[in-house]
Amino acid sequence: MHTLTHSTHGKSRVRVSKILRPREKPAVEETHRFLEAAVEVLLEGGTDAAYTDGDNANVVATDTVKNTVFALARDTDYDDLPTFGRVLANHFLSRYEHVTKVTVAMEGHTWHRLLDCPHAFTGSDAEARRVTVVAERGQPLRLADGFGGLMLAKTTATSFENFHRDAYRTLPDAADRVLATVLTASWAVNGSADRDDFDAVFATVRGALLTAFVDHHSVSVQATLYRMASAALDATDAIDAVTMSMPNKHHLPVDLSKLDRENDNVVFQVTDEPAGAIQATVTRGR
Amino acid sequence: MHTLTHSTHGKSRVRVSKILRPREKPAVEETHRFLEAAVEVLLEGGTDAAYTDGDNANVVATDTVKNTVFALARDTDYDDLPTFGRVLANHFLSRYEHVTKVTVAMEGHTWHRLLDCPHAFTGSDAEARRVTVVAERGQPLRLADGFGGLMLAKTTATSFENFHRDAYRTLPDAADRVLATVLTASWAVNGSADRDDFDAVFATVRGALLTAFVDHHSVSVQATLYRMASAALDATDAIDAVTMSMPNKHHLPVDLSKLDRENDNVVFQVTDEPAGAIQATVTRGR
Amino acid sequence: MHTLTHSTHGKSRVRVSKILRPREKPAVEETHRFLEAAVEVLLEGGTDAAYTDGDNANVVATDTVKNTVFALARDTDYDDLPTFGRVLANHFLSRYEHVTKVTVAMEGHTWHRLLDCPHAFTGSDAEARRVTVVAERGQPLRLADGFGGLMLAKTTATSFENFHRDAYRTLPDAADRVLATVLTASWAVNGSADRDDFDAVFATVRGALLTAFVDHHSVSVQATLYRMASAALDATDAIDAVTMSMPNKHHLPVDLSKLDRENDNVVFQVTDEPAGAIQATVTRGR
Amino acid sequence: MHTLTHSTHGKSRVRVSKILRPREKPAVEETHRFLEAAVEVLLEGGTDAAYTDGDNANVVATDTVKNTVFALARDTDYDDLPTFGRVLANHFLSRYEHVTKVTVAMEGHTWHRLLDCPHAFTGSDAEARRVTVVAERGQPLRLADGFGGLMLAKTTATSFENFHRDAYRTLPDAADRVLATVLTASWAVNGSADRDDFDAVFATVRGALLTAFVDHHSVSVQATLYRMASAALDATDAIDAVTMSMPNKHHLPVDLSKLDRENDNVVFQVTDEPAGAIQATVTRGR
């Protein structure tokens, strides 16, 4: 007889969209908002007998989890994803006594207003809001906000020099190079059980990260990441730490010497693999 | 002995980026443009013996094709993708006598300027410029411009009613529904061997398509597609036909009746599959 | 007023699985087959007024198309995908007078029997059967069978030498190299309106292609492609032409000289992009 | 001044293939093995100053990491991925004094022998070996073996009944249903610093998992997962715990009643999203 030391179940990729309609005017005259997310809800607790004895009594079917996501999307008055995620996490924990922990992970799909039309939108698959809410019995609710997939590049004012030199190094120092990355960032939001300004905090943090990406000469991805994270921490006291991933998506200068041409930092080969991985967490000074 | 009735070879996914640098000021002070594309070049003609007799004499190695893309990116003064594609197609046809047809297909990666910084950019993976150039010996060069991956949605002012009714139909008429799609559009550009205003034509066509998407009540994807295409044809005489694909990416109203709730066009399940396919070519009136 | 010069609509990615059950014994004792495919059905004809006048009367809704795929999967006694595709194509053409052309494209998902269990299966996402059926009013039905995604490699007995030499070539001759590819092949099946041996023809063609891939020293992808296609044509008179794509998915010898090591064809860097494109159609000798 | 509380850097997706050549006979006569993996190496320790002060002295460039992967692939005599991963992890920890932790993650690409040819192979993208090695200063090396992407299905002998019932449940009990999943499994290997039988352990564990998937009536994914994990633990004492993910990839019976047809468990709609998530760790009984 072996021991179930951890287990979880739920539903992934419940893709739900919602039209926020004021309902004060005919549909074509009113201004809509259009929110979309892929939601995952994972439950822990109370289901060991399902694994070991085939007893399904405490198993909230993953289909039931899906139903609940749609029902609460209908019931709840939310206009940001973190608020909806918080409602979901609290619901599952309060409704099912045997559940000890609920994790809600949401990936937003961004719809921007199109040509000032009150009901037309254009979308994007690249940058996506990512929200994770954890509700655990007897503990304060935790919520991490953030985003992934934000492509950034600088075509000058970036260098990488004087790094470790040994027999395995062949890369020369570069005083001027392209820096391109896909930024992922996440941050726990203080007091997330109660606050209602998630979108404002998000905009502040994202804005600070971008401004700091642009405002200096980068001597390494590492130094730029730290500067960006620090700027975010300086911009709002709603967060106390930022975790970031900034892989180096290489634009490599093409060696044209065999083709009798110079390439003075003009033409680059773009590759996704291999990619330099650079990740860090920066926490408010202490 | 069997017959080689068609053959082609070349290089796919040559991903090249180029910094357009005025070189009038120090690098950090000047304003850069940053162009990136994945280029495919396919050659036809003169290589039958490679297939049937193992004679490689006329095979321009796919590696050589790749080298050429990078070399011409360096040599050529272009600031739009169609111009670069035209240079590539003409080069291969004029340089290799045995080649009878060259097809260059480019997928652009969009880099937008970031925060007004002269050398910082943010990118997107969704909407992508798509350019195809065909150079055939003895024929005028043909160039098709366009884009793919443009996500669009309307949350009202769209309906679908009175469509064919028979025993296989279960979908009810909808007087108000979500219309979401991913628009692909392409158009041959008149006189493309000589012109130098591809980006201007592109902006005109794309703008007309979007304006027409927004400006009316849609009674079907088909009617909206035709209206958009017509608007593009009306907007410029640089093109005489538009081919468009507008798959119906469904946002389906969730049936909440079993959960004792009404869903008055508020909450939708989003699915990528199956998807409605709607494609058409509209040609200048005649 | 502009002209609709081409249009089509239908449903893509209708993913349907079917259990073939003899129903002679209890379910757990009988031997099942499990067939799965993603089906696309596109209709042409009779819908111009939908585009130009907003008249939906002849529009068979894409949802209706989807319903039909499921209903005919239930009604039809098929045990191969081409037969099911033929039933679908014939159905739409015969049922809807205004439809002039039907195209059914299917991508199979392979389920292999697992451990000799009569009802357990293991799947694969790589190689996939691809079937296209075209039914056009007044013309014989055409059916193309084939597959995509078959990864193949040879670690020796492949070379590439004496190819075109000019100023853009930097690749040296290679007397021994890795050849890796992802094979796509398709072939029209003769008399496809009536025959019932599609799976047997498929097995013969696929077997001949693989045997010919293995049985010789390859002097180029082109020569190997032609040899494989010829072997398929020699193996069965059910087909008269084969179209193949064999991109060169590069395994490039790593230059270890800067790291003071020789690399005598042992270690390779694998890249998906750029890839050499090689495509051809070989037709029965004439 | 903020604090760097965690950081790591390295190289992702270094795709390396290696031909194992006995070199006792001419290349075309000897039997090759062909190993391929995408390798990620992440380093921790000693680089805080790069973030906070722009001091790159201790930064082993991600390019150097890549060089090392290729060089050690050349130097090392390995015929399984875990052994190569262990060599890599030990190398980085012993060579760089400032590094305190090395994580090597490998995703294998499977090449099977083709038609008994000694140097021809066919590949698959679905199931992939996944190996993670962690070398931390002052601690024993840890190695987790496993795989992902193994598609499995049962067409009968699976049910799901008597699960939690409440107002959010709409799914009926199912006495006979399709169970389809994509299995991911991983297990720490005991004594991994020294052993040389990783492939044998892998084959034993994988075989036990599959046999247990097939050999019983499944009353839930949970119960089947537990049975499979228990079988693996019973099959070898080289492991003491297994972590598994078995998402429910739904094949939903199509409701054909509106189309006047019965569907007695014959035709199913296949969907990837939403998917049921079921994950657990089972540890040797204690």
mmCIF file of N, CA and C in Angstrom, chain A residues 127 145-148 150 152 154 181-187 201-216 223-236 239 241-246 280 282, chain B residues 114-115 120-121:
data_model
loop_
_atom_site.group_PDB
_atom_site.id
_atom_site.type_symbol
_atom_site.label_atom_id
_atom_site.label_comp_id
_atom_site.label_asym_id
_atom_site.label_seq_id
_atom_site.Cartn_x
_atom_site.Cartn_y
_atom_site.Cartn_z
ATOM 1 N N GLU A 127 1.363 39.586 -25.800
ATOM 2 C CA GLU A 127 1.337 39.911 -24.373
ATOM 3 C C GLU A 127 0.020 39.452 -23.767
ATOM 4 N N ASP A 145 -0.236 39.103 -9.661
ATOM 5 C CA ASP A 145 -0.617 39.663 -10.949
ATOM 6 C C ASP A 145 0.625 39.684 -11.842
ATOM 7 N N GLY A 146 0.432 39.957 -13.107
ATOM 8 C CA GLY A 146 1.585 40.045 -13.986
ATOM 9 C C GLY A 146 1.215 39.808 -15.429
ATOM 10 N N PHE A 147 2.232 39.563 -16.239
ATOM 11 C CA PHE A 147 1.995 39.352 -17.663
ATOM 12 C C PHE A 147 3.135 38.525 -18.243
ATOM 13 N N GLY A 148 2.893 37.986 -19.417
ATOM 14 C CA GLY A 148 3.929 37.271 -20.161
ATOM 15 C C GLY A 148 3.852 37.674 -21.615
ATOM 16 N N LEU A 150 5.597 39.807 -23.510
ATOM 17 C CA LEU A 150 5.821 41.180 -23.988
ATOM 18 C C LEU A 150 7.191 41.263 -24.678
ATOM 19 N N LEU A 152 10.337 42.873 -26.415
ATOM 20 C CA LEU A 152 11.045 44.132 -26.306
ATOM 21 C C LEU A 152 12.386 44.027 -27.014
ATOM 22 N N LYS A 154 16.076 46.574 -28.025
ATOM 23 C CA LYS A 154 16.837 47.817 -28.160
ATOM 24 C C LYS A 154 17.888 47.590 -29.235
ATOM 25 N N THR A 181 14.142 40.525 -26.183
ATOM 26 C CA THR A 181 13.682 39.609 -25.147
ATOM 27 C C THR A 181 12.166 39.486 -25.193
ATOM 28 N N VAL A 182 11.666 38.527 -24.461
ATOM 29 C CA VAL A 182 10.225 38.389 -24.242
ATOM 30 C C VAL A 182 10.024 38.439 -22.737
ATOM 31 N N LEU A 183 9.493 39.533 -22.274
ATOM 32 C CA LEU A 183 9.426 39.793 -20.837
ATOM 33 C C LEU A 183 8.236 39.103 -20.183
ATOM 34 N N THR A 184 8.517 38.357 -19.127
ATOM 35 C CA THR A 184 7.496 37.846 -18.220
ATOM 36 C C THR A 184 7.749 38.475 -16.857
ATOM 37 N N ALA A 185 6.688 38.963 -16.208
ATOM 38 C CA ALA A 185 6.855 39.560 -14.885
ATOM 39 C C ALA A 185 5.659 39.210 -14.019
ATOM 40 N N SER A 186 5.906 38.959 -12.750
ATOM 41 C CA SER A 186 4.793 38.707 -11.833
ATOM 42 C C SER A 186 5.119 39.275 -10.462
ATOM 43 N N TRP A 187 4.063 39.640 -9.736
ATOM 44 C CA TRP A 187 4.259 40.269 -8.435
ATOM 45 C C TRP A 187 3.043 39.974 -7.557
ATOM 46 N N VAL A 201 -2.765 49.191 -10.229
ATOM 47 C CA VAL A 201 -1.430 48.719 -9.826
ATOM 48 C C VAL A 201 -0.723 48.094 -11.025
ATOM 49 N N PHE A 202 -1.461 47.300 -11.785
ATOM 50 C CA PHE A 202 -0.881 46.666 -12.966
ATOM 51 C C PHE A 202 -0.301 47.714 -13.915
ATOM 52 N N ALA A 203 -1.063 48.742 -14.191
ATOM 53 C CA ALA A 203 -0.610 49.777 -15.130
ATOM 54 C C ALA A 203 0.623 50.490 -14.597
ATOM 55 N N THR A 204 0.650 50.730 -13.279
ATOM 56 C CA THR A 204 1.810 51.401 -12.685
ATOM 57 C C THR A 204 3.065 50.542 -12.807
ATOM 58 N N VAL A 205 2.930 49.267 -12.475
ATOM 59 C CA VAL A 205 4.100 48.381 -12.509
ATOM 60 C C VAL A 205 4.582 48.198 -13.949
ATOM 61 N N ARG A 206 3.657 47.921 -14.857
ATOM 62 C CA ARG A 206 4.043 47.700 -16.244
ATOM 63 C C ARG A 206 4.703 48.955 -16.821
ATOM 64 N N GLY A 207 4.137 50.108 -16.509
ATOM 65 C CA GLY A 207 4.709 51.355 -17.010
ATOM 66 C C GLY A 207 6.112 51.593 -16.479
ATOM 67 N N ALA A 208 6.315 51.308 -15.205
ATOM 68 C CA ALA A 208 7.640 51.508 -14.611
ATOM 69 C C ALA A 208 8.661 50.560 -15.245
ATOM 70 N N LEU A 209 8.260 49.320 -15.495
ATOM 71 C CA LEU A 209 9.173 48.356 -16.114
ATOM 72 C C LEU A 209 9.602 48.843 -17.502
ATOM 73 N N LEU A 210 8.646 49.319 -18.291
ATOM 74 C CA LEU A 210 8.964 49.735 -19.659
ATOM 75 C C LEU A 210 9.830 50.989 -19.666
ATOM 76 N N THR A 211 9.484 51.943 -18.823
ATOM 77 C CA THR A 211 10.275 53.170 -18.769
ATOM 78 C C THR A 211 11.724 52.855 -18.412
ATOM 79 N N ALA A 212 11.910 51.951 -17.458
ATOM 80 C CA ALA A 212 13.272 51.619 -17.047
ATOM 81 C C ALA A 212 13.999 50.795 -18.101
ATOM 82 N N PHE A 213 13.271 50.080 -18.939
ATOM 83 C CA PHE A 213 13.917 49.340 -20.026
ATOM 84 C C PHE A 213 14.566 50.312 -21.013
ATOM 85 N N VAL A 214 13.920 51.454 -21.178
ATOM 86 C CA VAL A 214 14.305 52.393 -22.227
ATOM 87 C C VAL A 214 15.344 53.412 -21.764
ATOM 88 N N ASP A 215 15.389 53.720 -20.456
ATOM 89 C CA ASP A 215 16.006 54.979 -20.007
ATOM 90 C C ASP A 215 17.498 54.917 -19.731
ATOM 91 N N HIS A 216 18.193 53.832 -20.136
ATOM 92 C CA HIS A 216 19.599 53.725 -19.749
ATOM 93 C C HIS A 216 20.375 52.908 -20.783
ATOM 94 N N ALA A 223 21.694 43.451 -15.484
ATOM 95 C CA ALA A 223 21.657 44.802 -14.908
ATOM 96 C C ALA A 223 20.368 45.526 -15.289
ATOM 97 N N THR A 224 19.909 45.306 -16.520
ATOM 98 C CA THR A 224 18.672 45.952 -16.961
ATOM 99 C C THR A 224 17.465 45.389 -16.226
ATOM 100 N N LEU A 225 17.457 44.079 -16.039
ATOM 101 C CA LEU A 225 16.361 43.444 -15.296
ATOM 102 C C LEU A 225 16.279 44.040 -13.883
ATOM 103 N N TYR A 226 17.429 44.143 -13.236
ATOM 104 C CA TYR A 226 17.428 44.659 -11.857
ATOM 105 C C TYR A 226 16.943 46.112 -11.812
ATOM 106 N N ARG A 227 17.385 46.891 -12.797
ATOM 107 C CA ARG A 227 16.953 48.294 -12.854
ATOM 108 C C ARG A 227 15.436 48.394 -13.061
ATOM 109 N N MET A 228 14.910 47.545 -13.928
ATOM 110 C CA MET A 228 13.473 47.561 -14.196
ATOM 111 C C MET A 228 12.684 47.160 -12.950
ATOM 112 N N ALA A 229 13.135 46.084 -12.317
ATOM 113 C CA ALA A 229 12.439 45.616 -11.110
ATOM 114 C C ALA A 229 12.469 46.674 -10.021
ATOM 115 N N SER A 230 13.622 47.304 -9.881
ATOM 116 C CA SER A 230 13.739 48.350 -8.856
ATOM 117 C C SER A 230 12.787 49.499 -9.148
ATOM 118 N N ALA A 231 12.672 49.868 -10.399
ATOM 119 C CA ALA A 231 11.757 50.953 -10.766
ATOM 120 C C ALA A 231 10.316 50.597 -10.425
ATOM 121 N N ALA A 232 9.959 49.343 -10.633
ATOM 122 C CA ALA A 232 8.594 48.915 -10.309
ATOM 123 C C ALA A 232 8.358 49.012 -8.799
ATOM 124 N N LEU A 233 9.339 48.581 -8.015
ATOM 125 C CA LEU A 233 9.199 48.635 -6.557
ATOM 126 C C LEU A 233 9.126 50.086 -6.079
ATOM 127 N N ASP A 234 9.868 50.964 -6.747
ATOM 128 C CA ASP A 234 9.826 52.385 -6.368
ATOM 129 C C ASP A 234 8.507 53.043 -6.754
ATOM 130 N N ALA A 235 7.811 52.468 -7.747
ATOM 131 C CA ALA A 235 6.633 53.143 -8.300
ATOM 132 C C ALA A 235 5.371 52.934 -7.478
ATOM 133 N N THR A 236 5.340 51.873 -6.668
ATOM 134 C CA THR A 236 4.117 51.607 -5.903
ATOM 135 C C THR A 236 4.456 50.783 -4.666
ATOM 136 N N ILE A 239 3.277 46.479 -3.961
ATOM 137 C CA ILE A 239 4.025 45.236 -4.150
ATOM 138 C C ILE A 239 5.344 45.331 -3.406
ATOM 139 N N ALA A 241 7.842 42.674 -4.129
ATOM 140 C CA ALA A 241 8.818 41.857 -4.864
ATOM 141 C C ALA A 241 8.323 41.686 -6.289
ATOM 142 N N VAL A 242 9.275 41.527 -7.195
ATOM 143 C CA VAL A 242 8.956 41.276 -8.599
ATOM 144 C C VAL A 242 9.814 40.117 -9.069
ATOM 145 N N THR A 243 9.191 39.145 -9.743
ATOM 146 C CA THR A 243 9.939 38.058 -10.375
ATOM 147 C C THR A 243 9.867 38.240 -11.880
ATOM 148 N N MET A 244 11.028 38.195 -12.524
ATOM 149 C CA MET A 244 11.060 38.477 -13.959
ATOM 150 C C MET A 244 11.883 37.440 -14.715
ATOM 151 N N SER A 245 11.458 37.188 -15.930
ATOM 152 C CA SER A 245 12.232 36.363 -16.846
ATOM 153 C C SER A 245 12.479 37.176 -18.112
ATOM 154 N N MET A 246 13.747 37.273 -18.507
ATOM 155 C CA MET A 246 14.095 38.018 -19.715
ATOM 156 C C MET A 246 15.047 37.199 -20.575
ATOM 157 N N ALA A 280 15.155 36.405 -12.383
ATOM 158 C CA ALA A 280 15.508 36.854 -11.033
ATOM 159 C C ALA A 280 14.290 37.367 -10.290
ATOM 160 N N VAL A 282 13.496 40.307 -7.375
ATOM 161 C CA VAL A 282 14.025 41.453 -6.643
ATOM 162 C C VAL A 282 12.997 41.858 -5.588
ATOM 163 N N LEU B 114 8.842 52.173 -29.081
ATOM 164 C CA LEU B 114 8.422 52.079 -27.679
ATOM 165 C C LEU B 114 8.719 53.388 -26.965
ATOM 166 N N LEU B 115 7.692 54.003 -26.428
ATOM 167 C CA LEU B 115 7.838 55.185 -25.569
ATOM 168 C C LEU B 115 8.654 56.291 -26.230
ATOM 169 N N ALA B 120 14.286 51.892 -29.171
ATOM 170 C CA ALA B 120 13.611 50.839 -28.401
ATOM 171 C C ALA B 120 12.299 50.476 -29.086
ATOM 172 N N PHE B 121 11.972 49.196 -29.029
ATOM 173 C CA PHE B 121 10.842 48.673 -29.800
ATOM 174 C C PHE B 121 10.076 47.633 -28.994
#
